[in-house]
């Protein structure tokens, strides 16, 4: 029996997850509660390992093998949106860098001027290039890669918002310069929309995930780069969070591990994943406190109003 999820039903209409995560063209509809993603060997291998790991199982889409359709190879994985109705979605890219050390080393060894990356830089921040770069109308890849992290919260908070799609609204990806805790909090407030129940569920899930990842040997044996946390909730207050996108996740050399919290210095392979998760949790907690305080004050105002009305009616 084929289960037609929201993903498959609206796939041809640029389904929000695909559009939000910037993977248009990488996904195909699947069957029996699954989706198909263009096969990347490293991603498929890591998803398989997570699905087989008793502690990490359920933190990411379940792995359901590799299939070939229309001459193309795909990883078959769980459709995370199957149970949600008109969901709101947020993609947060985790870690203090989104490029592999090998990518940076290769770019430094062959520092070609890239007009395309200059155009991307100018589009985000016209004043960012130096006078020489403006004259050349090009920047090197290392320059762009490191600049891109510095202008977002990747460098200081260990994660950045890639995009937000609220139910029945157009996706918003205008977060390239969202860097400060205040800016990130404002974006989270927009996404949560004062829904304390959903926020509590996100916090509980993140705390659970962080404990499991911190204690996982499998996680510590890998460099996790360019991976995201996908947040999903709907109007029923159903909510979930999962790790996605493992195309750049690589096994560390034998005998080497990451704690995912130590400062990254070129050569140590640290990615800052848990550093970013801790900051994300703390911001969510502060937002929860803010919403609870506002709720309490509102209730107090209602009590005062009711008491005043009763006193007035007795006169």
Tab-separated table of C-alpha atoms in Angstrom:
chain	number	residue	atom	x	y	z
A	1	UNK	CA	0.000	0.000	0.000
A	2	UNK	CA	1.341	3.432	-0.981
A	3	UNK	CA	1.112	6.075	1.722
A	4	UNK	CA	0.726	9.516	0.118
A	5	UNK	CA	2.355	11.964	2.486
A	6	UNK	CA	2.049	15.767	2.280
A	7	UNK	CA	5.543	15.676	0.782
A	8	UNK	CA	4.459	13.576	-2.192
A	9	UNK	CA	1.092	15.239	-2.682
A	10	UNK	CA	2.610	18.686	-3.214
A	11	UNK	CA	6.038	17.662	-4.458
A	12	UNK	CA	5.593	19.329	-7.846
A	13	UNK	CA	4.699	22.573	-6.085
A	14	UNK	CA	8.166	22.970	-4.507
A	15	UNK	CA	7.394	21.370	-1.188
A	16	UNK	CA	8.528	23.660	1.670
A	17	UNK	CA	11.251	21.379	3.095
A	18	UNK	CA	12.959	21.030	-0.284
A	19	UNK	CA	12.652	24.721	-1.079
A	20	UNK	CA	13.714	25.793	2.403
A	21	UNK	CA	16.773	23.565	2.647
A	22	UNK	CA	18.012	24.568	-0.782
A	23	UNK	CA	17.865	21.054	-2.204
A	24	UNK	CA	15.433	21.509	-5.064
A	25	UNK	CA	16.121	18.730	-7.540
A	26	UNK	CA	17.749	16.432	-4.976
A	27	UNK	CA	14.502	14.830	-3.802
A	28	UNK	CA	11.894	12.580	-5.358
A	29	UNK	CA	8.637	11.264	-3.898
A	30	UNK	CA	8.857	7.760	-2.476
A	31	UNK	CA	6.476	5.108	-1.192
A	32	UNK	CA	5.352	3.814	2.192
A	33	UNK	CA	6.216	6.927	4.178
A	34	UNK	CA	9.610	7.475	2.577
A	35	UNK	CA	11.287	10.045	0.366
A	36	UNK	CA	14.188	9.634	-2.040
A	37	UNK	CA	17.264	11.844	-1.857
A	38	UNK	CA	20.077	11.849	-4.418
A	39	UNK	CA	22.610	9.335	-3.205
A	40	UNK	CA	25.771	10.559	-1.519
A	41	UNK	CA	27.831	7.643	-0.241
A	42	UNK	CA	28.960	9.275	3.007
A	43	UNK	CA	25.465	10.444	3.880
A	44	UNK	CA	23.916	7.043	3.207
A	45	UNK	CA	26.586	5.300	5.288
A	46	UNK	CA	26.144	7.644	8.263
A	47	UNK	CA	22.329	7.415	8.143
A	48	UNK	CA	22.649	3.633	8.122
A	49	UNK	CA	24.985	3.726	11.128
A	50	UNK	CA	22.609	6.020	13.038
A	51	UNK	CA	19.613	3.820	12.213
A	52	UNK	CA	21.485	0.771	13.545
A	53	UNK	CA	22.715	2.537	16.688
A	54	UNK	CA	20.431	1.872	19.677
A	55	UNK	CA	21.105	5.298	21.224
A	56	UNK	CA	21.051	7.460	18.071
A	57	UNK	CA	18.183	5.745	16.284
A	58	UNK	CA	15.363	8.240	15.799
A	59	UNK	CA	17.524	11.361	15.939
A	60	UNK	CA	17.672	11.443	12.126
A	61	UNK	CA	15.479	10.076	9.315
A	62	UNK	CA	15.543	6.286	9.341
A	63	UNK	CA	17.623	4.694	6.587
A	64	UNK	CA	15.697	2.416	4.217
A	65	UNK	CA	18.310	1.414	1.679
A	66	UNK	CA	19.482	2.654	-1.702
A	67	UNK	CA	17.344	2.474	-4.845
A	68	UNK	CA	17.818	3.304	-8.506
A	69	UNK	CA	15.052	5.024	-10.439
A	70	UNK	CA	15.153	6.531	-13.924
A	71	UNK	CA	18.869	5.792	-14.050
A	72	UNK	CA	19.643	7.762	-10.884
A	73	UNK	CA	20.711	6.438	-7.486
A	74	UNK	CA	18.812	7.601	-4.394
A	75	UNK	CA	18.969	7.069	-0.640
A	76	UNK	CA	15.571	5.978	0.622
A	77	UNK	CA	14.789	7.584	3.960
A	78	UNK	CA	11.924	8.361	6.320
A	79	UNK	CA	9.572	11.189	5.354
A	80	UNK	CA	9.763	13.352	8.473
A	81	UNK	CA	6.699	15.399	7.506
A	82	UNK	CA	4.314	12.486	7.084
A	83	UNK	CA	2.277	13.099	10.252
A	84	UNK	CA	2.168	16.902	10.115
A	85	UNK	CA	-0.656	19.037	8.766
A	86	UNK	CA	0.443	22.301	7.096
A	87	UNK	CA	3.671	22.368	9.120
A	88	UNK	CA	5.905	25.264	10.047
A	89	UNK	CA	9.538	24.395	9.352
A	90	UNK	CA	12.919	25.813	10.355
A	91	UNK	CA	16.342	24.683	9.153
A	92	UNK	CA	19.338	25.486	11.399
A	93	UNK	CA	22.776	24.602	10.045
A	94	UNK	CA	24.935	23.380	12.905
A	95	UNK	CA	28.590	23.914	13.774
A	96	UNK	CA	31.196	26.680	13.701
A	97	UNK	CA	32.050	26.008	10.054
A	98	UNK	CA	30.197	24.594	7.083
A	99	UNK	CA	33.215	23.576	5.007
A	100	UNK	CA	35.571	20.635	5.363
A	101	UNK	CA	39.204	21.247	6.238
A	102	UNK	CA	40.125	19.480	2.999
A	103	UNK	CA	37.996	21.969	1.054
A	104	UNK	CA	39.793	24.889	2.693
A	105	UNK	CA	43.240	23.359	2.131
A	106	UNK	CA	42.555	22.685	-1.544
A	107	UNK	CA	41.211	26.198	-2.039
A	108	UNK	CA	44.281	27.701	-0.357
A	109	UNK	CA	46.627	25.632	-2.523
A	110	UNK	CA	44.861	26.798	-5.646
A	111	UNK	CA	43.495	30.269	-4.794
A	112	UNK	CA	41.710	31.158	-8.020
A	113	UNK	CA	39.710	34.357	-8.228
A	114	UNK	CA	36.005	33.548	-8.325
A	115	UNK	CA	33.634	36.126	-9.875
A	116	UNK	CA	30.652	33.979	-8.823
A	117	UNK	CA	31.623	34.156	-5.156
A	118	UNK	CA	32.233	37.888	-5.428
A	119	UNK	CA	28.663	38.224	-6.744
A	120	UNK	CA	27.322	36.202	-3.800
A	121	UNK	CA	29.276	38.347	-1.358
A	122	UNK	CA	28.060	41.616	-2.860
A	123	UNK	CA	24.489	40.349	-2.910
A	124	UNK	CA	24.651	39.708	0.846
A	125	UNK	CA	26.785	42.710	1.809
A	126	UNK	CA	27.869	45.207	-0.890
A	127	UNK	CA	30.512	46.767	1.376
A	128	UNK	CA	32.164	43.445	2.295
A	129	UNK	CA	34.750	43.157	-0.534
A	130	UNK	CA	37.996	45.099	-0.269
A	131	UNK	CA	38.838	47.804	-2.810
A	132	UNK	CA	41.073	45.314	-4.646
A	133	UNK	CA	38.298	42.729	-4.718
A	134	UNK	CA	35.865	45.343	-6.033
A	135	UNK	CA	38.354	46.219	-8.751
A	136	UNK	CA	38.862	42.563	-9.703
A	137	UNK	CA	35.161	41.804	-9.205
A	138	UNK	CA	36.275	38.469	-7.778
A	139	UNK	CA	37.332	36.844	-4.488
A	140	UNK	CA	39.125	33.619	-3.673
A	141	UNK	CA	37.150	30.652	-2.373
A	142	UNK	CA	38.916	30.611	1.051
A	143	UNK	CA	38.137	34.284	1.503
A	144	UNK	CA	34.460	33.743	0.692
A	145	UNK	CA	34.133	30.570	2.770
A	146	UNK	CA	35.540	32.148	5.920
A	147	UNK	CA	33.751	35.465	5.415
A	148	UNK	CA	30.429	33.658	5.016
A	149	UNK	CA	30.772	32.111	8.470
A	150	UNK	CA	31.906	35.347	10.128
A	151	UNK	CA	28.902	37.432	9.048
A	152	UNK	CA	26.397	34.901	10.422
A	153	UNK	CA	25.893	33.319	13.839
A	154	UNK	CA	27.883	30.265	12.691
A	155	UNK	CA	31.141	31.731	13.992
A	156	UNK	CA	29.919	33.017	17.374
A	157	UNK	CA	26.961	30.770	18.254
A	158	UNK	CA	27.837	27.557	16.430
A	159	UNK	CA	24.697	27.482	14.278
A	160	UNK	CA	22.843	29.671	11.832
A	161	UNK	CA	19.290	29.864	10.558
A	162	UNK	CA	19.108	28.753	6.937
A	163	UNK	CA	15.428	29.425	6.501
A	164	UNK	CA	11.959	29.477	8.056
A	165	UNK	CA	8.702	28.396	6.456
A	166	UNK	CA	5.565	29.102	8.469
A	167	UNK	CA	2.365	27.277	7.622
A	168	UNK	CA	0.688	28.621	4.479
A	169	UNK	CA	3.279	31.381	4.078
A	170	UNK	CA	6.167	31.808	1.670
A	171	UNK	CA	9.572	30.564	2.878
A	172	UNK	CA	11.939	33.169	4.310
A	173	UNK	CA	15.685	32.705	3.784
A	174	UNK	CA	16.731	36.247	4.616
A	175	UNK	CA	18.938	35.264	7.550
A	176	UNK	CA	22.397	35.463	6.009
A	177	UNK	CA	23.385	38.385	8.269
A	178	UNK	CA	21.552	37.155	11.371
A	179	UNK	CA	24.433	37.010	13.836
A	180	UNK	CA	23.658	38.280	17.346
A	181	UNK	CA	21.721	36.422	20.030
A	182	UNK	CA	19.074	39.153	19.867
A	183	UNK	CA	18.640	38.724	16.106
A	184	UNK	CA	18.427	34.945	16.396
A	185	UNK	CA	15.908	35.216	19.250
A	186	UNK	CA	13.743	37.511	17.156
A	187	UNK	CA	13.721	34.951	14.335
A	188	UNK	CA	12.840	32.155	16.767
A	189	UNK	CA	9.972	34.253	18.159
A	190	UNK	CA	8.619	34.623	14.628
A	191	UNK	CA	8.863	30.867	14.089
A	192	UNK	CA	7.366	29.826	17.451
A	193	UNK	CA	4.631	32.496	17.321
A	194	UNK	CA	4.217	32.551	21.143
A	195	UNK	CA	3.344	28.838	21.226
A	196	UNK	CA	4.734	27.796	24.610
A	197	UNK	CA	3.640	24.167	24.198
A	198	UNK	CA	5.616	23.769	20.986
A	199	UNK	CA	8.616	25.535	22.483
A	200	UNK	CA	8.622	23.209	25.504
A	201	UNK	CA	8.589	20.204	23.164
A	202	UNK	CA	11.538	21.575	21.187
A	203	UNK	CA	13.560	22.171	24.353
A	204	UNK	CA	12.830	18.700	25.715
A	205	UNK	CA	13.798	17.103	22.395
A	206	UNK	CA	17.020	19.104	22.075
A	207	UNK	CA	18.061	18.282	25.633
A	208	UNK	CA	17.459	14.598	24.934
A	209	UNK	CA	19.409	14.759	21.666
A	210	UNK	CA	22.350	16.560	23.239
A	211	UNK	CA	22.701	13.941	25.980
A	212	UNK	CA	22.584	11.075	23.497
A	213	UNK	CA	25.072	12.715	21.126
A	214	UNK	CA	27.432	13.611	23.962
A	215	UNK	CA	27.530	9.982	25.082
A	216	UNK	CA	27.767	8.481	21.586
A	217	UNK	CA	31.071	6.960	20.457
A	218	UNK	CA	29.758	6.920	16.885
A	219	UNK	CA	29.113	10.668	16.947
A	220	UNK	CA	32.546	11.407	18.417
A	221	UNK	CA	34.217	9.354	15.680
A	222	UNK	CA	32.837	11.632	12.961
A	223	UNK	CA	33.392	15.176	11.731
A	224	UNK	CA	29.876	16.527	11.191
A	225	UNK	CA	29.974	19.429	8.724
A	226	UNK	CA	27.085	21.146	6.945
A	227	UNK	CA	24.459	19.155	8.840
A	228	UNK	CA	21.237	20.816	9.963
A	229	UNK	CA	18.614	20.477	12.646
A	230	UNK	CA	15.132	20.419	11.148
A	231	UNK	CA	12.362	21.819	13.382
A	232	UNK	CA	8.763	20.992	12.478
A	233	UNK	CA	5.449	21.762	14.173
A	234	UNK	CA	1.843	22.305	13.187
A	235	UNK	CA	-1.350	23.843	14.584
A	236	UNK	CA	-2.109	20.717	16.636
A	237	UNK	CA	1.098	21.410	18.619
A	238	UNK	CA	2.680	18.244	17.243
A	239	UNK	CA	6.410	19.031	17.105
A	240	UNK	CA	9.646	17.286	16.230
A	241	UNK	CA	13.349	17.922	15.664
A	242	UNK	CA	15.759	15.816	13.632
A	243	UNK	CA	19.310	15.877	12.348
A	244	UNK	CA	19.464	16.020	8.536
A	245	UNK	CA	21.993	16.505	5.708
A	246	UNK	CA	25.099	14.374	6.183
A	247	UNK	CA	26.710	14.825	2.775
A	248	UNK	CA	29.881	16.241	4.366
A	249	UNK	CA	29.941	13.990	7.430
A	250	UNK	CA	33.196	12.024	7.442
A	251	UNK	CA	34.755	9.315	9.604
A	252	UNK	CA	37.799	10.568	11.501
A	253	UNK	CA	41.127	8.709	11.219
A	254	UNK	CA	41.563	5.734	13.531
A	255	UNK	CA	42.304	6.800	17.110
A	256	UNK	CA	41.085	10.400	16.605
A	257	UNK	CA	37.815	11.708	18.048
A	258	UNK	CA	35.955	15.010	18.221
A	259	UNK	CA	34.219	16.317	21.322
A	260	UNK	CA	32.239	18.738	19.082
A	261	UNK	CA	32.644	21.478	21.694
A	262	UNK	CA	36.330	22.451	21.570
A	263	UNK	CA	37.315	25.573	19.638
A	264	UNK	CA	38.157	24.823	16.036
A	265	UNK	CA	41.784	25.390	15.039
A	266	UNK	CA	42.656	24.424	11.498
A	267	UNK	CA	43.929	20.881	11.670
A	268	UNK	CA	42.052	19.665	14.784
A	269	UNK	CA	38.914	18.677	12.791
A	270	UNK	CA	36.536	20.006	15.485
A	271	UNK	CA	33.160	21.143	14.163
A	272	UNK	CA	31.444	22.808	17.156
A	273	UNK	CA	28.196	20.865	16.737
A	274	UNK	CA	27.483	20.474	20.459
A	275	UNK	CA	28.667	24.032	21.128
A	276	UNK	CA	25.985	25.220	18.724
A	277	UNK	CA	23.357	22.918	20.185
A	278	UNK	CA	24.017	24.208	23.716
A	279	UNK	CA	23.665	27.818	22.540
A	280	UNK	CA	20.479	26.955	20.681
A	281	UNK	CA	19.002	25.302	23.783
A	282	UNK	CA	19.935	28.290	25.958
A	283	UNK	CA	18.272	30.736	23.564
A	284	UNK	CA	15.134	28.588	23.511
A	285	UNK	CA	15.140	28.466	27.331
A	286	UNK	CA	15.428	32.247	27.567
A	287	UNK	CA	12.588	32.600	25.077
A	288	UNK	CA	10.515	30.185	27.177
A	289	UNK	CA	11.141	32.289	30.289
A	290	UNK	CA	10.123	35.399	28.388
A	291	UNK	CA	6.880	33.816	27.164
A	292	UNK	CA	6.051	32.451	30.620
A	293	UNK	CA	6.585	35.868	32.158
A	294	UNK	CA	4.343	37.493	29.555
A	295	UNK	CA	1.692	34.814	30.127
A	296	UNK	CA	1.840	35.330	33.891
A	297	UNK	CA	1.535	39.103	33.539
A	298	UNK	CA	-1.421	38.677	31.196
A	299	UNK	CA	-3.173	36.396	33.667
A	300	UNK	CA	-2.499	38.887	36.478
A	301	UNK	CA	-3.957	41.692	34.386
A	302	UNK	CA	-7.087	39.590	33.784
A	303	UNK	CA	-7.458	38.964	37.538
A	304	UNK	CA	-7.127	42.691	38.273
A	305	UNK	CA	-9.653	43.541	35.549
A	306	UNK	CA	-12.151	40.940	36.816
A	307	UNK	CA	-11.744	42.140	40.419
A	308	UNK	CA	-12.262	45.753	39.373
A	309	UNK	CA	-15.381	44.900	37.393
A	310	UNK	CA	-16.867	43.019	40.368
A	311	UNK	CA	-16.099	45.903	42.729
A	312	UNK	CA	-17.699	48.342	40.338
A	313	UNK	CA	-20.863	46.213	40.000
A	314	UNK	CA	-21.317	46.259	43.803
A	315	UNK	CA	-21.459	50.031	43.984
